[in-house]
Coordinates of C-alpha atoms and ligand atoms in Angstrom, one line a residue:
M61 CA -187.8 -104.5 24.5
T62 CA -188.9 -101.2 23.2
N63 CA -187.3 -98.6 20.9
T64 CA -185.4 -96.4 23.4
L65 CA -185.2 -93.3 21.1
Y66 CA -188.3 -93.5 19.2
D67 CA -190.5 -94.2 22.3
H68 CA -189.2 -91.2 24.4
L69 CA -189.1 -88.7 21.5
L70 CA -192.2 -89.6 19.4
G71 CA -194.0 -92.8 20.5
A72 CA -195.4 -91.1 23.7
Q73 CA -196.8 -88.1 21.7
A74 CA -198.4 -90.2 18.9
D75 CA -201.8 -88.7 19.7
N76 CA -200.6 -85.3 20.7
P77 CA -202.6 -82.6 18.7
A78 CA -200.1 -79.8 19.7
P79 CA -197.9 -78.4 17.0
F80 CA -194.4 -79.8 16.4
L81 CA -193.4 -77.8 13.3
H82 CA -194.4 -74.3 12.2
L83 CA -193.5 -74.0 8.5
P84 CA -192.6 -70.4 7.4
D85 CA -195.7 -70.3 5.1
G86 CA -197.8 -70.7 8.3
T87 CA -198.6 -74.4 7.9
R88 CA -198.6 -76.2 11.2
I89 CA -197.7 -79.9 11.6
S90 CA -198.9 -81.6 14.8
Y91 CA -197.1 -84.3 16.8
A92 CA -199.8 -86.7 15.7
Q93 CA -199.5 -85.8 12.0
F94 CA -195.7 -85.9 12.2
T95 CA -195.8 -89.4 13.8
Q96 CA -198.0 -90.7 11.1
R97 CA -195.7 -89.3 8.4
V98 CA -192.8 -90.9 10.2
A99 CA -194.5 -94.3 10.1
Q100 CA -195.2 -93.9 6.4
F101 CA -191.5 -93.3 5.8
A102 CA -190.5 -96.1 8.1
G103 CA -192.7 -98.4 5.9
A104 CA -191.3 -96.9 2.8
A105 CA -187.7 -97.6 3.8
R106 CA -188.7 -101.1 4.7
M107 CA -190.5 -101.6 1.3
S108 CA -187.3 -100.5 -0.2
G109 CA -185.7 -103.5 1.1
L110 CA -184.0 -102.2 4.2
H111 CA -183.8 -104.2 7.4
P112 CA -183.0 -103.3 11.0
G113 CA -179.2 -102.4 11.3
D114 CA -179.0 -101.5 7.5
R115 CA -177.7 -98.1 6.6
L116 CA -179.6 -95.4 4.7
A117 CA -177.6 -92.4 3.4
L118 CA -179.6 -89.2 2.8
Q119 CA -178.5 -86.1 1.0
V120 CA -181.7 -84.1 1.0
E121 CA -182.8 -80.5 1.4
K122 CA -184.2 -79.5 4.7
S123 CA -188.0 -80.2 5.0
A124 CA -190.6 -81.8 7.1
D125 CA -190.5 -84.9 5.0
A126 CA -186.6 -85.1 5.4
L127 CA -187.1 -85.0 9.2
A128 CA -189.8 -87.6 9.0
L129 CA -187.6 -89.9 7.0
I130 CA -184.9 -89.7 9.6
F131 CA -187.5 -90.6 12.4
G132 CA -188.8 -93.2 10.1
C133 CA -185.3 -94.8 10.1
I134 CA -185.3 -94.7 13.9
Q135 CA -188.7 -96.3 14.2
A136 CA -187.6 -99.0 11.7
G137 CA -184.2 -99.6 13.3
I138 CA -182.4 -98.4 10.3
V139 CA -179.1 -96.6 10.9
F140 CA -179.2 -93.3 9.0
L141 CA -176.4 -91.1 7.7
P142 CA -177.3 -87.5 7.0
L143 CA -175.1 -85.9 4.5
N144 CA -174.2 -82.1 4.0
T145 CA -176.2 -80.9 1.0
G146 CA -173.1 -79.3 -0.4
Y147 CA -171.2 -82.5 -0.8
T148 CA -170.1 -83.3 -4.4
A149 CA -170.8 -86.6 -6.0
D150 CA -167.1 -87.7 -5.3
E151 CA -167.7 -87.0 -1.7
I152 CA -171.0 -88.9 -1.5
A153 CA -169.5 -91.9 -3.2
Y154 CA -167.0 -92.3 -0.3
F155 CA -169.7 -92.1 2.4
V156 CA -172.1 -94.6 0.6
E157 CA -169.3 -97.0 -0.1
N158 CA -167.7 -96.8 3.4
S159 CA -170.9 -97.2 5.3
G160 CA -172.2 -100.0 3.1
A161 CA -175.5 -98.0 2.7
R162 CA -178.2 -100.0 0.9
L163 CA -180.2 -97.1 -0.1
L164 CA -179.2 -93.5 -1.0
V165 CA -181.9 -90.8 -0.9
C166 CA -181.2 -87.5 -2.7
D167 CA -182.9 -84.5 -3.9
P168 CA -184.7 -85.2 -7.3
A169 CA -182.3 -82.6 -9.0
K170 CA -179.3 -84.7 -8.0
A171 CA -180.6 -88.0 -9.1
D172 CA -178.8 -88.1 -12.5
A173 CA -175.5 -87.2 -10.8
L174 CA -175.9 -89.7 -8.0
T175 CA -177.3 -92.7 -9.8
P176 CA -173.9 -93.9 -11.0
V177 CA -172.6 -93.4 -7.3
A178 CA -175.5 -95.6 -5.9
L179 CA -174.9 -98.3 -8.6
Q180 CA -171.2 -98.4 -8.1
A181 CA -171.6 -98.9 -4.3
G182 CA -174.5 -101.7 -4.9
A183 CA -177.1 -99.3 -3.4
T184 CA -180.4 -98.3 -4.7
L185 CA -181.5 -94.7 -5.2
Q186 CA -184.7 -93.0 -4.3
T187 CA -185.5 -89.2 -4.3
L188 CA -187.0 -86.9 -1.8
G189 CA -187.6 -83.2 -2.6
A190 CA -188.2 -80.3 -0.3
N191 CA -191.8 -79.8 -1.7
G192 CA -193.1 -83.1 -0.9
D193 CA -192.0 -84.6 -4.2
G194 CA -189.7 -87.5 -5.0
T195 CA -190.1 -91.3 -5.4
L196 CA -189.7 -92.0 -1.7
A197 CA -192.5 -89.5 -0.8
R198 CA -194.7 -91.0 -3.4
L199 CA -194.2 -94.5 -2.0
A200 CA -194.7 -93.2 1.6
D201 CA -198.0 -91.5 0.5
T202 CA -199.4 -95.0 -0.3
L203 CA -198.7 -96.5 3.2
P204 CA -200.5 -96.5 6.4
G205 CA -199.8 -93.9 9.2
H206 CA -198.9 -96.8 11.6
F207 CA -195.8 -98.9 11.8
A208 CA -194.9 -101.7 14.1
T209 CA -191.9 -100.0 15.8
E210 CA -188.7 -102.1 15.6
P211 CA -187.4 -103.0 19.1
R212 CA -184.0 -101.2 19.7
G213 CA -182.0 -101.1 22.9
P214 CA -180.1 -98.2 24.4
D215 CA -176.7 -99.5 22.9
D216 CA -178.1 -100.1 19.5
L217 CA -176.8 -97.9 16.8
A218 CA -178.9 -95.0 15.7
A219 CA -176.8 -92.9 13.3
F220 CA -173.5 -92.5 11.6
L221 CA -172.2 -88.9 11.4
Y222 CA -169.1 -88.7 9.1
T223 CA -166.4 -86.4 10.4
S224 CA -163.1 -85.9 8.6
G225 CA -159.8 -86.5 10.3
T226 CA -156.5 -84.7 10.4
T227 CA -155.1 -87.6 8.4
G228 CA -156.8 -89.7 5.8
R229 CA -160.4 -89.9 5.0
S230 CA -163.7 -89.3 6.9
K231 CA -164.7 -91.6 9.7
G232 CA -168.3 -92.6 10.5
A233 CA -168.9 -91.7 14.1
M234 CA -171.3 -94.4 15.4
L235 CA -174.0 -92.9 17.7
T236 CA -176.2 -95.1 19.8
Q237 CA -179.7 -94.7 20.8
N238 CA -178.8 -93.8 24.4
N239 CA -176.0 -91.3 23.2
L240 CA -178.7 -89.2 21.6
L241 CA -181.4 -89.7 24.1
S242 CA -179.4 -89.1 27.3
N243 CA -178.0 -85.9 25.9
A244 CA -181.3 -84.6 24.7
L245 CA -182.9 -85.3 28.2
T246 CA -180.0 -83.5 29.9
L247 CA -180.2 -80.4 27.6
V248 CA -184.0 -80.1 28.2
D249 CA -183.5 -80.0 31.9
H250 CA -180.4 -77.8 31.8
W251 CA -181.8 -75.2 29.4
R252 CA -185.3 -75.4 30.9
F253 CA -187.2 -76.4 27.8
D254 CA -190.9 -77.2 28.2
S255 CA -193.9 -77.7 26.0
S256 CA -194.6 -73.9 25.7
D257 CA -191.1 -73.2 24.0
V258 CA -191.0 -72.3 20.3
L259 CA -187.6 -72.6 18.8
L260 CA -186.4 -70.7 15.8
H261 CA -184.8 -73.6 13.7
A262 CA -182.6 -72.3 10.9
L263 CA -179.8 -74.7 11.2
P264 CA -179.2 -77.6 8.7
I265 CA -180.4 -81.0 9.8
F266 CA -177.4 -83.1 8.7
H267 CA -175.2 -82.2 11.7
T268 CA -175.3 -82.7 15.5
H269 CA -176.3 -79.1 16.2
G270 CA -179.6 -78.9 14.0
L271 CA -180.5 -82.5 14.4
F272 CA -179.5 -84.0 17.8
V273 CA -179.3 -80.8 19.8
A274 CA -182.1 -78.7 18.4
T275 CA -184.7 -81.2 17.1
N276 CA -184.2 -83.9 19.8
V277 CA -184.5 -81.2 22.6
I278 CA -187.7 -79.9 21.0
L279 CA -189.2 -83.4 20.7
A280 CA -188.1 -84.5 24.3
A281 CA -189.8 -81.3 25.6
G282 CA -192.9 -81.8 23.6
A283 CA -192.3 -78.1 22.3
S284 CA -192.5 -76.8 18.8
M285 CA -190.1 -75.2 16.3
V286 CA -190.3 -72.8 13.3
F287 CA -188.5 -74.8 10.5
F288 CA -186.8 -72.4 8.2
P289 CA -185.1 -73.9 5.1
K290 CA -181.9 -71.8 6.0
L291 CA -180.7 -68.9 7.9
D292 CA -182.5 -65.6 6.9
P293 CA -182.1 -63.1 9.6
K294 CA -185.1 -61.1 8.4
A295 CA -187.4 -64.2 8.7
L296 CA -186.0 -64.8 12.1
L297 CA -187.0 -61.3 13.2
D298 CA -190.5 -61.7 11.7
W299 CA -191.1 -64.9 13.8
M300 CA -189.3 -63.7 17.0
P301 CA -192.3 -62.2 18.7
R302 CA -193.9 -65.7 18.5
A303 CA -190.8 -67.6 19.5
T304 CA -189.0 -68.1 22.8
T305 CA -185.6 -69.5 21.8
L306 CA -182.8 -69.7 19.1
M307 CA -180.0 -72.1 18.6
G308 CA -177.2 -71.1 16.2
V309 CA -173.6 -70.9 15.3
P310 CA -171.7 -67.6 15.9
T311 CA -172.5 -66.4 12.4
F312 CA -176.2 -66.5 13.3
Y313 CA -175.4 -63.9 16.0
T314 CA -173.1 -61.6 14.0
R315 CA -175.7 -61.6 11.1
L316 CA -178.5 -60.8 13.5
L317 CA -176.5 -58.0 14.9
D318 CA -176.2 -56.6 11.3
E319 CA -179.9 -56.2 11.3
P320 CA -180.9 -52.7 12.3
G321 CA -184.4 -53.8 13.5
F322 CA -182.9 -56.3 16.0
D323 CA -183.1 -54.8 19.5
R324 CA -184.7 -55.3 22.9
T325 CA -188.2 -54.8 21.5
A326 CA -187.7 -57.3 18.7
S327 CA -186.3 -59.9 21.1
A328 CA -188.6 -59.2 24.0
N329 CA -190.5 -62.6 23.9
M330 CA -187.3 -64.6 23.8
R331 CA -186.0 -66.2 26.8
L332 CA -182.9 -68.0 25.6
F333 CA -180.3 -67.6 22.8
I334 CA -177.8 -70.6 22.6
S335 CA -174.5 -70.6 20.6
G336 CA -172.1 -73.4 19.8
S337 CA -170.2 -75.3 17.0
A338 CA -167.5 -72.7 16.9
P339 CA -166.0 -70.1 19.3
L340 CA -168.2 -67.1 19.9
L341 CA -166.2 -64.0 20.2
A342 CA -166.4 -62.3 23.6
E343 CA -167.0 -59.2 21.7
T344 CA -170.1 -60.7 19.9
H345 CA -171.4 -61.6 23.4
R346 CA -171.0 -58.1 24.7
Q347 CA -172.5 -56.4 21.7
F348 CA -175.5 -58.8 21.8
E349 CA -176.1 -58.1 25.5
A350 CA -175.8 -54.3 24.8
R351 CA -178.3 -54.5 22.0
T352 CA -180.9 -56.9 23.4
G353 CA -180.2 -57.3 27.1
H354 CA -179.9 -61.0 26.5
R355 CA -176.7 -62.9 27.4
I356 CA -176.0 -65.6 24.9
L357 CA -175.5 -69.1 26.5
E358 CA -172.5 -70.7 24.9
R359 CA -172.1 -74.5 25.0
Y360 CA -169.5 -76.8 23.5
G361 CA -169.8 -80.2 21.8
M362 CA -168.8 -82.3 18.9
T363 CA -170.0 -84.9 16.5
E364 CA -168.6 -87.8 18.5
T365 CA -169.9 -86.7 21.9
N366 CA -172.9 -84.5 21.4
M367 CA -172.8 -81.8 24.0
N368 CA -170.2 -81.8 26.8
T369 CA -170.3 -78.5 28.5
S370 CA -172.6 -75.5 28.8
N371 CA -172.8 -72.2 30.5
P372 CA -175.4 -72.2 33.2
Y373 CA -179.0 -71.1 32.7
D374 CA -179.4 -69.3 36.0
G375 CA -175.7 -68.8 37.1
E376 CA -173.0 -66.6 35.3
R377 CA -172.9 -67.0 31.5
R378 CA -169.3 -66.1 31.1
A379 CA -168.2 -64.8 27.7
G380 CA -165.3 -66.6 26.1
T381 CA -165.9 -69.7 28.1
V382 CA -167.9 -72.9 27.3
G383 CA -169.2 -73.2 30.9
L384 CA -169.3 -76.2 33.1
P385 CA -169.5 -80.0 32.3
L386 CA -173.1 -81.1 31.8
P387 CA -174.6 -83.4 34.4
G388 CA -173.3 -86.9 33.8
V389 CA -170.3 -85.7 31.7
E390 CA -166.7 -85.8 33.1
V391 CA -164.1 -83.6 31.6
K392 CA -160.4 -83.4 32.3
V393 CA -157.5 -81.4 30.8
C394 CA -154.6 -83.7 30.0
D395 CA -151.1 -83.9 28.7
D396 CA -150.3 -86.0 25.7
Q397 CA -150.1 -89.1 27.8
G398 CA -153.6 -88.7 29.3
Q399 CA -152.3 -87.5 32.6
E400 CA -154.5 -84.9 34.2
L401 CA -153.0 -81.5 34.5
P402 CA -153.5 -79.1 37.4
R403 CA -156.4 -76.5 37.1
D404 CA -155.7 -73.5 34.9
E405 CA -153.1 -75.3 32.9
I406 CA -153.5 -75.7 29.1
G407 CA -153.8 -79.2 27.8
I408 CA -156.0 -81.5 25.6
L409 CA -159.5 -81.8 26.8
E410 CA -161.0 -85.3 27.3
V411 CA -164.5 -86.2 28.0
R412 CA -166.4 -89.3 29.2
G413 CA -170.2 -89.9 29.7
P414 CA -173.3 -91.5 28.2
N415 CA -173.1 -89.0 25.4
V416 CA -169.8 -90.3 24.0
F417 CA -170.0 -92.4 20.8
K418 CA -169.2 -96.1 20.2
G419 CA -166.3 -95.6 17.9
Y420 CA -165.6 -95.1 14.3
W421 CA -167.3 -97.5 11.8
Q422 CA -165.0 -100.4 10.7
M423 CA -161.9 -98.3 11.8
P424 CA -160.8 -99.9 15.1
E425 CA -157.3 -98.3 14.9
K426 CA -158.7 -94.8 14.5
T427 CA -161.1 -95.6 17.4
A428 CA -158.3 -96.7 19.6
E429 CA -156.3 -93.5 18.8
E430 CA -159.0 -91.3 20.1
L431 CA -161.1 -93.3 22.6
R432 CA -159.3 -94.5 25.7
P433 CA -160.0 -97.9 27.2
D434 CA -161.4 -96.2 30.2
G435 CA -164.1 -94.4 28.0
F436 CA -162.4 -91.0 27.9
F437 CA -162.6 -89.4 24.4
I438 CA -159.6 -87.3 23.3
T439 CA -161.4 -84.3 21.7
G440 CA -158.2 -82.6 20.2
D441 CA -159.3 -79.3 21.6
L442 CA -156.9 -77.3 23.7
A443 CA -158.5 -76.0 26.9
T444 CA -158.1 -74.9 30.4
Q445 CA -160.5 -75.5 33.4
G446 CA -160.5 -73.0 36.2
A447 CA -160.9 -73.6 39.9
D448 CA -164.5 -72.9 39.6
G449 CA -164.9 -75.6 36.9
Y450 CA -165.6 -73.2 33.9
V451 CA -163.9 -74.6 30.7
T452 CA -162.3 -72.3 28.2
I453 CA -161.4 -73.6 24.8
V454 CA -158.1 -71.8 23.9
G455 CA -157.2 -73.6 20.7
R456 CA -157.0 -76.8 18.8
G457 CA -154.5 -79.6 18.9
K458 CA -156.0 -80.9 15.7
D459 CA -155.5 -79.1 12.3
L460 CA -159.0 -78.0 11.6
V461 CA -160.7 -74.8 10.2
I462 CA -164.3 -74.0 11.3
S463 CA -166.1 -71.8 8.8
G464 CA -169.6 -70.7 9.7
G465 CA -169.9 -73.9 12.0
Y466 CA -168.7 -76.2 9.3
N467 CA -165.5 -78.2 9.8
I468 CA -162.8 -78.1 7.2
Y469 CA -159.9 -80.4 7.5
P470 CA -156.8 -78.8 5.7
K471 CA -155.3 -82.2 5.1
E472 CA -158.2 -83.1 2.7
I473 CA -157.6 -79.8 0.5
E474 CA -153.7 -80.2 0.7
S475 CA -154.0 -83.8 -0.6
L476 CA -155.9 -82.6 -3.6
L477 CA -153.7 -79.6 -4.2
D478 CA -150.5 -81.6 -3.9
D479 CA -151.8 -83.9 -6.7
Q480 CA -152.1 -81.1 -9.2
P481 CA -149.6 -80.6 -12.0
G482 CA -146.9 -78.0 -11.2
V483 CA -147.7 -78.0 -7.5
L484 CA -144.6 -79.0 -5.4
E485 CA -146.4 -78.7 -2.1
S486 CA -149.1 -76.8 -0.4
A487 CA -150.5 -75.7 3.0
V488 CA -154.0 -74.8 4.0
F489 CA -154.8 -72.8 7.1
G490 CA -157.6 -70.8 8.7
V491 CA -157.5 -66.9 9.0
P492 CA -160.1 -64.8 10.7
H493 CA -163.1 -63.9 8.7
P494 CA -165.8 -61.4 9.7
D495 CA -168.7 -63.4 8.6
F496 CA -167.6 -67.1 8.9
G497 CA -165.3 -66.6 11.9
E498 CA -162.6 -68.4 10.1
S499 CA -161.9 -69.1 6.4
P500 CA -159.4 -71.4 4.7
V501 CA -156.6 -70.0 2.6
A502 CA -154.2 -72.1 0.6
V503 CA -150.5 -71.4 -0.2
L504 CA -148.8 -73.3 -3.1
V505 CA -145.2 -73.8 -3.9
A506 CA -144.5 -74.3 -7.6
E507 CA -142.4 -77.1 -9.0
K508 CA -139.1 -75.8 -10.5
E509 CA -139.9 -76.9 -14.2
A510 CA -143.7 -76.3 -14.5
A511 CA -145.8 -73.6 -13.0
P512 CA -149.4 -74.6 -11.8
D513 CA -152.4 -73.6 -13.8
L514 CA -154.7 -71.9 -11.2
E515 CA -157.8 -72.4 -13.3
K516 CA -157.4 -76.0 -13.6
I517 CA -156.6 -76.2 -9.9
T518 CA -159.9 -74.3 -9.3
A519 CA -161.8 -76.7 -11.5
A520 CA -160.3 -79.8 -9.6
I521 CA -161.5 -78.3 -6.3
E522 CA -164.9 -77.6 -7.8
K523 CA -165.3 -81.1 -8.9
S524 CA -164.2 -82.8 -5.7
L525 CA -165.0 -80.6 -2.7
A526 CA -168.1 -79.1 -1.3
R527 CA -168.1 -75.3 -1.9
F528 CA -167.9 -74.5 1.9
K529 CA -164.4 -76.1 1.9
H530 CA -163.0 -74.2 -1.0
P531 CA -160.1 -72.0 0.0
K532 CA -161.2 -68.4 -0.2
R533 CA -157.7 -67.5 -1.6
I534 CA -155.0 -69.5 -3.2
I535 CA -151.6 -67.8 -3.1
M536 CA -148.3 -68.6 -4.6
V537 CA -145.3 -68.6 -2.3
D538 CA -141.6 -69.4 -2.7
A539 CA -141.3 -71.8 0.2
L540 CA -143.3 -73.0 3.2
P541 CA -142.0 -72.1 6.6
R542 CA -140.7 -75.2 8.4
N543 CA -139.3 -75.9 11.9
T544 CA -136.1 -77.8 12.4
M545 CA -138.0 -81.1 12.3
G546 CA -139.3 -80.2 8.8
K547 CA -142.9 -79.6 9.9
V548 CA -144.8 -76.8 8.3
Q549 CA -145.3 -73.9 10.7
K550 CA -148.9 -73.0 10.1
N551 CA -148.9 -70.5 13.0
I552 CA -146.4 -68.3 11.0
L553 CA -148.6 -68.7 7.8
R554 CA -151.7 -67.7 9.9
D555 CA -149.8 -64.7 11.4
S556 CA -148.6 -63.6 7.9
F557 CA -152.1 -63.7 6.4
Q558 CA -154.3 -62.9 9.4
D559 CA -155.6 -59.6 8.0
L560 CA -156.5 -61.0 4.6
F561 CA -160.2 -60.7 5.3
T562 CA -160.4 -58.4 8.2
G563 CA -157.8 -55.8 7.4
Ligands
LIG125 C1 -172.4 -71.6 3.0 N1 -171.2 -71.3 2.4 C2 -170.1 -71.3 3.1 C3 -170.7 -71.7 4.4 N2 -172.1 -71.8 4.2 N3 -168.9 -71.1 3.0 C4 -168.2 -71.2 4.0 N4 -168.5 -71.6 5.2 C5 -169.8 -71.9 5.5 N5 -170.3 -72.2 6.7 C6 -171.0 -71.0 0.9 C7 -172.0 -71.7 0.0 O1 -171.3 -72.9 -0.4 C8 -172.2 -70.7 -1.1 O2 -170.9 -70.7 -1.9 C9 -172.3 -69.4 -0.4 O3 -171.5 -69.6 0.9 C10 -173.7 -69.0 0.0 O4 -174.4 -70.2 0.4 P1 -175.7 -70.1 1.3 O5 -176.3 -71.4 1.6 O6 -176.6 -68.9 1.0 O7 -175.0 -69.6 2.8 P2 -175.6 -69.1 4.0 O8 -177.1 -69.4 4.1 O9 -175.2 -67.7 4.2 O10 -174.9 -70.0 5.1 C11 -174.0 -69.6 6.0 C12 -174.4 -70.2 7.3 C13 -174.5 -71.7 7.1 C14 -173.3 -69.9 8.4 C15 -175.7 -69.7 7.9 O11 -173.3 -72.2 6.7 C16 -174.9 -72.5 8.4 O12 -176.1 -72.6 8.7 N6 -174.0 -73.0 9.1 C17 -174.3 -73.8 10.3 C18 -173.4 -75.1 10.2 C19 -173.8 -76.0 11.4 O13 -174.9 -76.4 11.5 N7 -172.7 -76.5 12.1 C20 -173.0 -77.5 13.2 C21 -172.1 -78.6 13.1 S1 -172.3 -79.6 14.5 P3 -171.0 -70.1 -3.4 O14 -169.5 -70.2 -3.7 O15 -171.9 -71.0 -4.1 O16 -171.5 -68.6 -3.4 C22 -171.0 -79.4 15.5 C23 -171.1 -79.8 16.9 C24 -171.5 -78.7 17.8 O17 -170.1 -78.7 15.2 O18 -170.9 -78.4 18.8 O19 -172.6 -78.2 17.4
LIG126 P1 -167.7 -81.3 14.8 O1 -166.5 -82.3 14.6 O2 -168.2 -80.7 13.6 O3 -168.7 -81.8 15.7 O4 -167.0 -80.0 15.5 C1 -166.6 -80.1 16.8 C2 -165.6 -79.0 17.1 O5 -166.2 -77.8 17.1 C3 -165.1 -79.1 18.5 O6 -164.0 -80.1 18.6 C4 -164.5 -77.7 18.8 O7 -163.2 -77.6 18.1 C5 -165.6 -76.9 18.0 N1 -166.5 -76.3 18.8 C6 -167.8 -76.7 19.1 N2 -168.4 -75.8 20.0 C7 -167.5 -75.0 20.3 C8 -167.5 -73.7 21.1 N3 -168.5 -73.3 21.8 N4 -166.3 -73.0 21.2 C9 -165.2 -73.4 20.5 N5 -165.2 -74.5 19.8 C10 -166.3 -75.2 19.6

């Protein structure tokens, strides 16, 4: 047996002198150099006591070493869980404990805050910094650039990505080697990537988009990417004449359009701009084409399924739609019972294919709620599919806010707010935001006897929740609008406050 994912993405290129990463300072890292660093990290994880199937949690800044550690896990058969760098120690504690991770790797600056978290969960802690520093990097430096690749089959687990739910705590979506590989190979073909491509990579590497879509596609194509630490539109513009493609969330495109120097000439060398993770406004699509002559290619996916649909490369890239099902992926629009609806009717989108995950880690009942026995996954997105097959996402059946491509589950914030002294009840909902697409707003109803202390509430939010989840406004109201069943009518709240950031 071989290692499905490692062999296809890296093993075959172990001697390839061509560049894989271009760092913004001009440094190039070839496939051969990267493969050696990956082997060193595979060895370092093994020497830290991890065996195949064990979990390794990492909350590290974006860097070539961070990526090498992730691929080192794949080579050593270790299941990795990449965590948003914005998560607080409270949030990390849950992921480490829930996954049973034996090793937590964090930025050196977070070691003091996270040592107790690791201890509490019975895990060890190592550090990895963005500048090649950290205890794990030092250990890796001492190890050989070869590692006996651990055999792993297509159905073996490769990664857990945690995704919050509309009720309760986050769930670890279990992704197999073949989930990731099959999707990467499909996308290379569908989007016509080859070894001459240079991708502008400015996404974080702890989510599907930046890791499994962007990075795996580049590796599978033998192409290269400019590895920016974060989005900086001016840096993108500097590199654009040497690049061919960009993948981003809609905020990337609105911020690029805010750059006066971004035009046809600046983007003349680019062949493809891809958007996803959140709805791209048809207006942004039109403005982008008018300014650059490029039609953005929008696609649709999720943590549990990788990519499901995409606008075509050659055919019509239709603004406001997410295109057609990818080869090998089946989609259907259904009613609540899973009965397929006629074309053009609005229902819940369900998807099936080799891309669909295995289930939620140690949560069989949650898995059963969302993954049907016949393999269709209930996405929770409201959609229509036209007679010509194009899918349009028209809304969400799930209570979710997407801010700049990050998912925020109102339930998580409401639970915290409801626990605060003086708060009778709360509701959190998303309203349009010019930069992030949507932003969360909280409304609070005070208890009769004691008014809530907003400063203390803000402090409680700071301690528990990553900053991107913080409500952009907290507003006191007399009562929450409810329907006759007693359910809070968030649509009324959204309508009442829709101009808060755009008015
Ligand atoms: C950062 N901040 C955000 C935010 N990103 N707040 C709300 N929403 C966001 N998305 C906050 C920070 O906490 C900080 O708060 C302040 O904004 C500035 O931080 P920053 O790091 O300088 O922000 P910036 O670089 O401007 O980041 C914005 C962004 C980034 C849009 C470029 O969020 C981003 O790269 N988003 C991509 C997310 C992504 O990869 N999603 C894919 C998920 S996978 P303060 O208070 O300290 O000032 C998926 C599946 C699929 O969905 O289909 O792809
Ligand atoms: P996540 O759980 O972070 O993977 O987020 C997945 C969700 O992002 C999907 O269920 C959709 O609601 C949303 N999403 C992803 N891509 C698009 C898109 N192109 N248009 C609209 N929504 C999208």
